[in-house]
Amino acid sequence: MSGEALLVFDDGLTAYDFGRGHPMSPIRVELTIKLARALGVLDQLKVVPAPTADDALLETVHTPEYVAAVKSAGEHPDEADPVHGLGTSDTYCFPRMHEVSAQIVGASVEAARAVWEGDVLHAANIAGGLHHAMPNQASGFCVYNDPAIAIQWLLDHGAERVAYVDVDVHHGDGVQTVFYNDPRVLTVSLHESPTTLFPGTGSAGETGGPGAEGTAVNVALPPGTGDAGWLRAFHAVVPDVVRAFRPQVLVTQHGCDSHVEDPLAHLTKTIDGQRAAYAALHDLAHEVTDGKWVATGGGGYAIIDVVPRAWTHLLAIVAGDPIDPLTPVPEGWREEVQIRFGRVAPMRMTDGQDAKYVDWSTGYNPNTWLDRSIKATRDASFPLLGLDSTY
Ligand SMILES: [Zn+2]
Ligand SMILES: [Zn+2]
């Protein structure tokens, strides 16, 4: 059951646009909102506009020098600034990039504030989740690290323990880096192996810095991992470490680029597996943090077939009224996709899979890369959190 839930969104957030041909098209956010509206999900959420984060808020995580560099990059988008990761082959400069990126931060912080102060139980910013941004550098399509700034806001407003769970196919390296030496923040990331995917970090041995041992947890999944393997890994690690940490609030990043159709990565999840993961995180929030849950978007580059359905499921879970996977995709939304993009949109809110998995407690098979990865994470992280890595 959910209390009143919040979506922080306005059209300004869709100006986060690296331009034509870039994989991170704001169309994915626009189509998500339209699909959620067509299915009645927005009617069940309180929707408020996104405030813009001021420099002082940005500088709780980023350096003043970097914020100045982003402002300058937006004024001179033709000039590259490789020292700050701006104007690179993946993170292009675009006009007003500071203003738009600061609004995405404002949205995530407003979501965190509303949850922390008890206005709502759950809150979401689907335009957020820009988890690769570093304190002094843009990276991987991410300018300002809105989840890290939202977590820092929580710490600065009285939270003593915050857990962050990142299910994007890429390692949540920026958030991990910001809090690597901070014992108040647990960062958990499940992602494709650093041996096969950007950013090349997130191995099981990254467990937290001095004084914060055990507060970074990484599950590096083999390429090809599908729903059953992904959910097996999730359930073998995430609930145990989050419970052990006893956070007061859960912040989650919902990149849906783990889908088989995503063009930038090599996992093989379906909408059904993603929906199951979102539901599991919702359950975990109710169990561990009295429902205090802040959810963001993230990566996801199959912008028609995957992102709108995945995040509409997410928003429905946030709203407390999950969508039956067999629900048809509304005809009006499909027509708009057909007319604007010349594409046949999915017919249903499911990929026809059942999100089943075999639980870790039934035994471990050392002959599979997946099980060796899960075991490596449990062996590296569980003892540091006072957990038994055997079952
Ligand atoms: Zn709920
Ligand atoms: Zn990603």
Short mmCIF file of C-alpha atoms and ligand atoms in Angstrom, two decimals:
data_model
loop_
_atom_site.label_atom_id
_atom_site.label_comp_id
_atom_site.label_asym_id
_atom_site.label_seq_id
_atom_site.Cartn_x
_atom_site.Cartn_y
_atom_site.Cartn_z
CA MET A 1 0.00 0.00 0.00
CA SER A 2 1.22 3.50 -0.72
CA GLY A 3 0.37 6.91 0.66
CA GLU A 4 0.08 9.82 -1.68
CA ALA A 5 2.95 9.66 -4.13
CA LEU A 6 4.72 12.41 -6.02
CA LEU A 7 6.09 12.86 -9.51
CA VAL A 8 8.34 15.89 -9.98
CA PHE A 9 8.04 16.76 -13.63
CA ASP A 10 7.50 19.55 -16.09
CA ASP A 11 8.29 19.92 -19.75
CA GLY A 12 11.44 21.91 -18.96
CA LEU A 13 13.16 18.64 -18.08
CA THR A 14 12.89 17.42 -21.67
CA ALA A 15 15.29 20.18 -22.73
CA TYR A 16 18.11 17.89 -21.53
CA ASP A 17 19.00 17.22 -25.14
CA PHE A 18 22.42 16.48 -26.61
CA GLY A 19 20.95 16.93 -30.07
CA ARG A 20 19.94 14.90 -33.05
CA GLY A 21 21.46 11.44 -33.30
CA HIS A 22 22.54 11.26 -29.64
CA PRO A 23 21.23 8.09 -27.94
CA MET A 24 19.93 9.92 -24.86
CA SER A 25 16.99 11.55 -26.59
CA PRO A 26 14.50 13.40 -24.39
CA ILE A 27 11.79 11.75 -26.47
CA ARG A 28 12.13 8.78 -24.12
CA VAL A 29 10.97 10.92 -21.20
CA GLU A 30 8.25 12.62 -23.23
CA LEU A 31 6.87 9.28 -24.44
CA THR A 32 6.95 7.88 -20.91
CA ILE A 33 4.88 10.75 -19.57
CA LYS A 34 2.40 10.40 -22.43
CA LEU A 35 2.05 6.65 -21.92
CA ALA A 36 1.66 7.07 -18.16
CA ARG A 37 -1.01 9.69 -18.78
CA ALA A 38 -2.83 7.50 -21.31
CA LEU A 39 -2.94 4.65 -18.80
CA GLY A 40 -4.27 6.87 -16.01
CA VAL A 41 -1.09 6.61 -13.93
CA LEU A 42 -0.58 10.37 -13.71
CA ASP A 43 -4.07 10.74 -12.25
CA GLN A 44 -2.86 8.77 -9.24
CA LEU A 45 0.24 10.88 -8.65
CA LYS A 46 0.61 14.36 -7.31
CA VAL A 47 2.59 16.09 -10.08
CA VAL A 48 4.62 19.19 -9.24
CA PRO A 49 7.00 21.23 -11.41
CA ALA A 50 10.75 20.84 -11.04
CA PRO A 51 12.56 23.62 -9.18
CA THR A 52 16.06 24.60 -10.32
CA ALA A 53 18.98 23.79 -8.02
CA ASP A 54 21.10 26.82 -7.15
CA ASP A 55 24.90 26.79 -7.26
CA ALA A 56 25.22 26.19 -3.52
CA LEU A 57 23.16 23.02 -3.83
CA LEU A 58 25.12 21.79 -6.87
CA GLU A 59 28.34 22.51 -5.02
CA THR A 60 27.46 20.14 -2.19
CA VAL A 61 28.77 17.48 -4.61
CA HIS A 62 30.41 19.29 -7.55
CA THR A 63 33.37 21.67 -7.47
CA PRO A 64 32.70 25.38 -8.10
CA GLU A 65 35.22 25.15 -10.93
CA TYR A 66 33.17 22.44 -12.63
CA VAL A 67 29.87 24.31 -12.22
CA ALA A 68 31.52 27.34 -13.85
CA ALA A 69 32.76 25.09 -16.68
CA VAL A 70 29.25 23.76 -17.32
CA LYS A 71 27.84 27.29 -17.44
CA SER A 72 30.52 28.29 -19.90
CA ALA A 73 29.94 25.16 -22.02
CA GLY A 74 26.26 26.06 -22.37
CA GLU A 75 27.18 29.53 -23.55
CA HIS A 76 29.80 28.26 -26.00
CA PRO A 77 28.55 24.82 -27.01
CA ASP A 78 30.99 24.58 -29.91
CA GLU A 79 34.01 24.70 -27.62
CA ALA A 80 35.06 21.39 -26.07
CA ASP A 81 36.37 21.26 -22.48
CA PRO A 82 37.84 17.77 -22.21
CA VAL A 83 39.32 18.46 -18.76
CA HIS A 84 35.75 18.63 -17.43
CA GLY A 85 34.39 15.93 -19.73
CA LEU A 86 32.36 18.48 -21.71
CA GLY A 87 32.12 18.35 -25.48
CA THR A 88 33.48 14.81 -25.58
CA SER A 89 32.38 12.04 -27.94
CA ASP A 90 29.59 11.03 -25.57
CA THR A 91 28.70 14.13 -23.52
CA TYR A 92 28.18 16.93 -26.05
CA CYS A 93 27.67 20.55 -25.08
CA PHE A 94 24.28 22.12 -25.72
CA PRO A 95 22.75 25.56 -25.10
CA ARG A 96 21.50 26.12 -21.53
CA MET A 97 23.04 22.83 -20.41
CA HIS A 98 23.72 24.25 -16.95
CA GLU A 99 20.16 25.50 -16.46
CA VAL A 100 18.50 22.29 -17.64
CA SER A 101 20.89 20.02 -15.74
CA ALA A 102 20.34 22.10 -12.59
CA GLN A 103 16.60 21.65 -12.99
CA ILE A 104 17.02 17.87 -13.15
CA VAL A 105 18.93 18.13 -9.87
CA GLY A 106 16.19 20.33 -8.43
CA ALA A 107 13.62 17.66 -9.34
CA SER A 108 15.50 14.87 -7.56
CA VAL A 109 16.14 17.04 -4.50
CA GLU A 110 12.46 18.03 -4.37
CA ALA A 111 11.54 14.33 -4.54
CA ALA A 112 13.96 13.60 -1.68
CA ARG A 113 12.70 16.57 0.35
CA ALA A 114 9.06 15.58 -0.04
CA VAL A 115 9.81 12.04 1.14
CA TRP A 116 12.13 13.06 3.97
CA GLU A 117 9.75 15.70 5.34
CA GLY A 118 6.82 13.30 5.14
CA ASP A 119 4.75 15.09 2.49
CA VAL A 120 4.56 11.80 0.59
CA LEU A 121 5.77 8.23 1.05
CA HIS A 122 7.27 7.78 -2.44
CA ALA A 123 8.50 10.28 -5.01
CA ALA A 124 9.98 10.00 -8.49
CA ASN A 125 12.00 12.00 -11.02
CA ILE A 126 12.16 9.97 -14.20
CA ALA A 127 14.34 12.57 -15.92
CA GLY A 128 16.96 12.04 -13.21
CA GLY A 129 19.38 9.27 -12.35
CA LEU A 130 22.43 10.84 -14.02
CA HIS A 131 24.74 8.55 -12.08
CA HIS A 132 28.01 8.86 -14.01
CA ALA A 133 28.66 12.56 -13.35
CA MET A 134 31.76 13.08 -11.20
CA PRO A 135 32.46 15.96 -8.80
CA ASN A 136 34.72 17.70 -11.33
CA GLN A 137 33.72 16.07 -14.61
CA ALA A 138 30.81 15.16 -16.86
CA SER A 139 30.74 11.53 -17.96
CA GLY A 140 28.55 9.08 -19.85
CA PHE A 141 25.78 11.56 -20.85
CA CYS A 142 25.61 12.89 -17.28
CA VAL A 143 26.31 16.54 -16.41
CA TYR A 144 25.24 16.93 -12.76
CA ASN A 145 24.84 13.93 -10.48
CA ASP A 146 21.27 14.42 -9.29
CA PRO A 147 21.04 11.22 -7.20
CA ALA A 148 24.26 12.07 -5.36
CA ILE A 149 23.09 15.63 -4.69
CA ALA A 150 19.71 14.37 -3.46
CA ILE A 151 21.45 11.93 -1.11
CA GLN A 152 23.78 14.67 0.13
CA TRP A 153 20.72 16.86 0.73
CA LEU A 154 19.21 14.10 2.87
CA LEU A 155 22.43 13.83 4.90
CA ASP A 156 22.55 17.59 5.33
CA HIS A 157 18.96 17.58 6.58
CA GLY A 158 19.27 14.97 9.27
CA ALA A 159 19.41 11.57 7.57
CA GLU A 160 21.99 9.34 9.22
CA ARG A 161 21.89 6.38 6.81
CA VAL A 162 20.79 6.41 3.17
CA ALA A 163 20.82 3.40 0.86
CA TYR A 164 21.17 3.83 -2.91
CA VAL A 165 20.37 0.93 -5.25
CA ASP A 166 21.23 1.32 -8.93
CA VAL A 167 19.78 -1.17 -11.42
CA ASP A 168 21.01 0.61 -14.57
CA VAL A 169 23.03 -1.70 -16.83
CA HIS A 170 26.06 0.55 -16.27
CA HIS A 171 27.92 0.79 -12.96
CA GLY A 172 26.73 3.71 -10.81
CA ASP A 173 30.29 4.98 -10.62
CA GLY A 174 29.64 8.66 -9.92
CA VAL A 175 27.39 8.06 -6.93
CA GLN A 176 29.77 5.42 -5.59
CA THR A 177 32.73 7.78 -5.96
CA VAL A 178 31.01 10.64 -4.12
CA PHE A 179 30.19 8.46 -1.11
CA TYR A 180 33.00 5.89 -1.22
CA ASN A 181 34.50 7.08 2.05
CA ASP A 182 31.22 8.04 3.71
CA PRO A 183 29.87 5.41 6.12
CA ARG A 184 26.42 7.04 6.06
CA VAL A 185 25.66 5.99 2.48
CA LEU A 186 25.36 2.45 1.16
CA THR A 187 25.68 2.31 -2.64
CA VAL A 188 24.61 -0.91 -4.34
CA SER A 189 24.96 -1.34 -8.09
CA LEU A 190 24.01 -4.28 -10.31
CA HIS A 191 25.44 -3.88 -13.79
CA GLU A 192 27.07 -5.57 -16.74
CA SER A 193 30.66 -6.61 -16.06
CA PRO A 194 33.31 -3.88 -16.25
CA THR A 195 35.24 -6.19 -18.57
CA THR A 196 32.62 -5.72 -21.29
CA LEU A 197 30.93 -2.36 -20.65
CA PHE A 198 31.44 1.32 -19.83
CA PRO A 199 32.56 2.70 -17.39
CA GLY A 200 34.85 -0.25 -16.65
CA THR A 201 34.44 -0.13 -12.87
CA GLY A 202 32.15 -1.86 -10.37
CA SER A 203 33.89 -5.12 -9.57
CA ALA A 204 32.99 -7.05 -6.42
CA GLY A 205 36.20 -5.92 -4.74
CA GLU A 206 35.08 -2.27 -4.66
CA THR A 207 33.59 -2.33 -1.16
CA GLY A 208 34.09 1.17 0.27
CA GLY A 209 37.02 3.28 1.45
CA PRO A 210 38.71 3.63 4.85
CA GLY A 211 36.14 4.08 7.58
CA ALA A 212 33.35 3.10 5.18
CA GLU A 213 34.22 -0.53 4.53
CA GLY A 214 31.21 -2.49 3.30
CA THR A 215 29.23 0.56 2.16
CA ALA A 216 29.84 -0.02 -1.55
CA VAL A 217 28.39 -3.23 -2.99
CA ASN A 218 28.85 -4.23 -6.61
CA VAL A 219 27.38 -7.09 -8.60
CA ALA A 220 29.11 -7.41 -11.97
CA LEU A 221 26.90 -9.51 -14.22
CA PRO A 222 28.06 -11.47 -17.25
CA PRO A 223 26.98 -10.15 -20.66
CA GLY A 224 23.86 -12.01 -21.77
CA THR A 225 22.28 -12.12 -18.31
CA GLY A 226 18.48 -12.23 -18.61
CA ASP A 227 15.56 -11.90 -16.21
CA ALA A 228 16.14 -15.15 -14.34
CA GLY A 229 19.84 -14.56 -13.78
CA TRP A 230 19.44 -10.89 -12.97
CA LEU A 231 16.69 -11.51 -10.44
CA ARG A 232 18.66 -14.38 -8.90
CA ALA A 233 21.58 -11.99 -8.39
CA PHE A 234 19.37 -9.19 -7.08
CA HIS A 235 17.66 -11.38 -4.50
CA ALA A 236 20.94 -13.01 -3.45
CA VAL A 237 22.47 -9.67 -2.54
CA VAL A 238 20.30 -6.56 -2.41
CA PRO A 239 17.68 -7.28 0.28
CA ASP A 240 20.30 -8.66 2.69
CA VAL A 241 22.73 -5.76 2.38
CA VAL A 242 20.01 -3.11 2.53
CA ARG A 243 18.44 -4.70 5.61
CA ALA A 244 21.83 -4.98 7.30
CA PHE A 245 22.58 -1.29 6.68
CA ARG A 246 19.22 -0.18 8.19
CA PRO A 247 18.78 2.94 6.02
CA GLN A 248 16.18 5.58 6.84
CA VAL A 249 15.46 6.27 3.20
CA LEU A 250 15.95 4.33 -0.04
CA VAL A 251 17.06 6.10 -3.22
CA THR A 252 16.92 4.02 -6.40
CA GLN A 253 18.11 4.52 -9.98
CA HIS A 254 16.07 2.75 -12.64
CA GLY A 255 18.09 2.80 -15.84
CA CYS A 256 16.29 0.36 -18.15
CA ASP A 257 19.21 -0.20 -20.51
CA SER A 258 19.46 -3.75 -19.15
CA HIS A 259 16.76 -4.71 -21.69
CA VAL A 260 17.63 -7.13 -24.50
CA GLU A 261 16.72 -4.51 -27.10
CA ASP A 262 18.89 -1.78 -25.64
CA PRO A 263 21.46 -0.74 -28.26
CA LEU A 264 24.25 0.24 -25.85
CA ALA A 265 24.67 -2.85 -23.64
CA HIS A 266 24.53 -6.64 -23.64
CA LEU A 267 22.11 -7.90 -21.02
CA THR A 268 18.87 -9.62 -22.06
CA LYS A 269 16.24 -8.58 -19.56
CA THR A 270 12.64 -7.96 -20.55
CA ILE A 271 10.03 -5.46 -19.43
CA ASP A 272 8.70 -8.20 -17.16
CA GLY A 273 12.02 -8.66 -15.38
CA GLN A 274 12.42 -4.91 -15.02
CA ARG A 275 8.93 -4.56 -13.60
CA ALA A 276 9.70 -7.31 -11.08
CA ALA A 277 12.87 -5.49 -10.01
CA TYR A 278 10.99 -2.24 -9.49
CA ALA A 279 8.33 -4.02 -7.46
CA ALA A 280 11.00 -5.68 -5.33
CA LEU A 281 12.59 -2.30 -4.55
CA HIS A 282 9.18 -0.91 -3.62
CA ASP A 283 8.64 -3.85 -1.25
CA LEU A 284 12.08 -3.32 0.23
CA ALA A 285 11.29 0.34 0.95
CA HIS A 286 8.13 -0.64 2.80
CA GLU A 287 10.02 -3.28 4.76
CA VAL A 288 13.18 -1.35 5.64
CA THR A 289 12.57 2.42 5.41
CA ASP A 290 8.89 2.64 6.40
CA GLY A 291 8.19 3.28 2.72
CA LYS A 292 10.49 6.28 2.36
CA TRP A 293 11.48 5.86 -1.30
CA VAL A 294 12.92 8.20 -3.91
CA ALA A 295 13.03 6.73 -7.43
CA THR A 296 14.83 8.17 -10.45
CA GLY A 297 15.12 7.22 -14.09
CA GLY A 298 18.52 6.63 -15.64
CA GLY A 299 19.82 5.15 -18.87
CA GLY A 300 17.66 3.47 -21.50
CA TYR A 301 18.16 3.89 -25.21
CA ALA A 302 15.45 1.77 -26.78
CA ILE A 303 13.36 4.90 -26.57
CA ILE A 304 10.15 3.63 -28.11
CA ASP A 305 9.94 -0.09 -27.39
CA VAL A 306 11.36 -0.16 -23.87
CA VAL A 307 11.77 3.07 -21.88
CA PRO A 308 8.15 4.29 -21.91
CA ARG A 309 6.76 0.92 -20.85
CA ALA A 310 9.46 0.26 -18.23
CA TRP A 311 9.09 3.63 -16.54
CA THR A 312 5.30 3.68 -16.80
CA HIS A 313 5.41 0.44 -14.80
CA LEU A 314 7.77 2.18 -12.37
CA LEU A 315 5.47 5.18 -11.96
CA ALA A 316 2.47 2.92 -11.44
CA ILE A 317 4.35 1.08 -8.69
CA VAL A 318 5.31 4.41 -7.12
CA ALA A 319 1.64 5.42 -7.31
CA GLY A 320 0.62 2.25 -5.49
CA ASP A 321 -1.41 0.75 -8.32
CA PRO A 322 0.81 -1.50 -10.49
CA ILE A 323 -0.22 -2.09 -14.10
CA ASP A 324 -1.14 -5.63 -15.09
CA PRO A 325 1.48 -6.71 -17.63
CA LEU A 326 -1.25 -7.92 -19.99
CA THR A 327 -2.72 -4.42 -20.25
CA PRO A 328 -2.86 -3.25 -23.90
CA VAL A 329 -0.76 -0.22 -24.83
CA PRO A 330 -3.35 2.50 -25.52
CA GLU A 331 -4.16 2.96 -29.20
CA GLY A 332 -3.74 6.74 -29.18
CA TRP A 333 -0.17 6.43 -27.89
CA ARG A 334 0.64 3.77 -30.49
CA GLU A 335 -0.76 5.97 -33.23
CA GLU A 336 1.38 8.92 -32.20
CA VAL A 337 4.48 6.73 -32.30
CA GLN A 338 3.49 5.44 -35.74
CA ILE A 339 2.91 8.93 -37.13
CA ARG A 340 5.93 10.66 -35.59
CA PHE A 341 8.53 7.93 -35.85
CA GLY A 342 7.20 5.53 -38.47
CA ARG A 343 7.49 2.72 -35.95
CA VAL A 344 5.07 0.04 -34.84
CA ALA A 345 4.81 0.40 -31.08
CA PRO A 346 4.49 -2.55 -28.69
CA MET A 347 0.96 -3.91 -28.29
CA ARG A 348 1.07 -4.73 -24.61
CA MET A 349 2.73 -3.68 -21.36
CA THR A 350 4.54 -7.06 -21.27
CA ASP A 351 7.22 -8.87 -23.23
CA GLY A 352 5.41 -12.11 -22.46
CA GLN A 353 7.89 -13.37 -19.87
CA ASP A 354 7.20 -14.48 -16.32
CA ALA A 355 10.11 -12.97 -14.31
CA LYS A 356 10.76 -16.31 -12.62
CA TYR A 357 14.12 -17.12 -11.10
CA VAL A 358 15.74 -19.79 -8.97
CA ASP A 359 16.62 -18.50 -5.53
CA TRP A 360 20.25 -18.52 -4.39
CA SER A 361 19.28 -20.45 -1.25
CA THR A 362 18.69 -23.56 -3.38
CA GLY A 363 22.40 -23.86 -4.15
CA TYR A 364 25.33 -22.38 -6.02
CA ASN A 365 26.83 -23.58 -9.29
CA PRO A 366 30.52 -22.67 -9.56
CA ASN A 367 30.49 -23.59 -13.24
CA THR A 368 28.52 -20.50 -14.22
CA TRP A 369 29.94 -16.99 -14.56
CA LEU A 370 26.72 -15.65 -13.03
CA ASP A 371 27.00 -17.66 -9.84
CA ARG A 372 30.71 -16.95 -9.52
CA SER A 373 29.89 -13.23 -9.79
CA ILE A 374 27.18 -13.42 -7.14
CA LYS A 375 29.46 -15.38 -4.83
CA ALA A 376 32.30 -12.89 -5.35
CA THR A 377 30.02 -10.06 -4.23
CA ARG A 378 28.68 -11.94 -1.25
CA ASP A 379 32.19 -13.00 -0.18
CA ALA A 380 33.57 -9.47 -0.55
CA SER A 381 30.72 -7.48 0.97
CA PHE A 382 28.70 -9.62 3.35
CA PRO A 383 31.30 -10.03 6.14
CA LEU A 384 31.90 -6.25 6.15
CA LEU A 385 28.20 -5.74 6.87
CA GLY A 386 28.11 -8.43 9.52
CA LEU A 387 26.37 -10.92 7.23
CA ASP A 388 27.18 -14.55 6.61
CA SER A 389 28.05 -15.07 2.93
CA THR A 390 27.30 -18.80 3.11
CA TYR A 391 23.65 -19.68 3.13
ZN ZN B 1 4.07 1.87 -1.58
ZN ZN B 2 23.14 3.09 -18.30
#
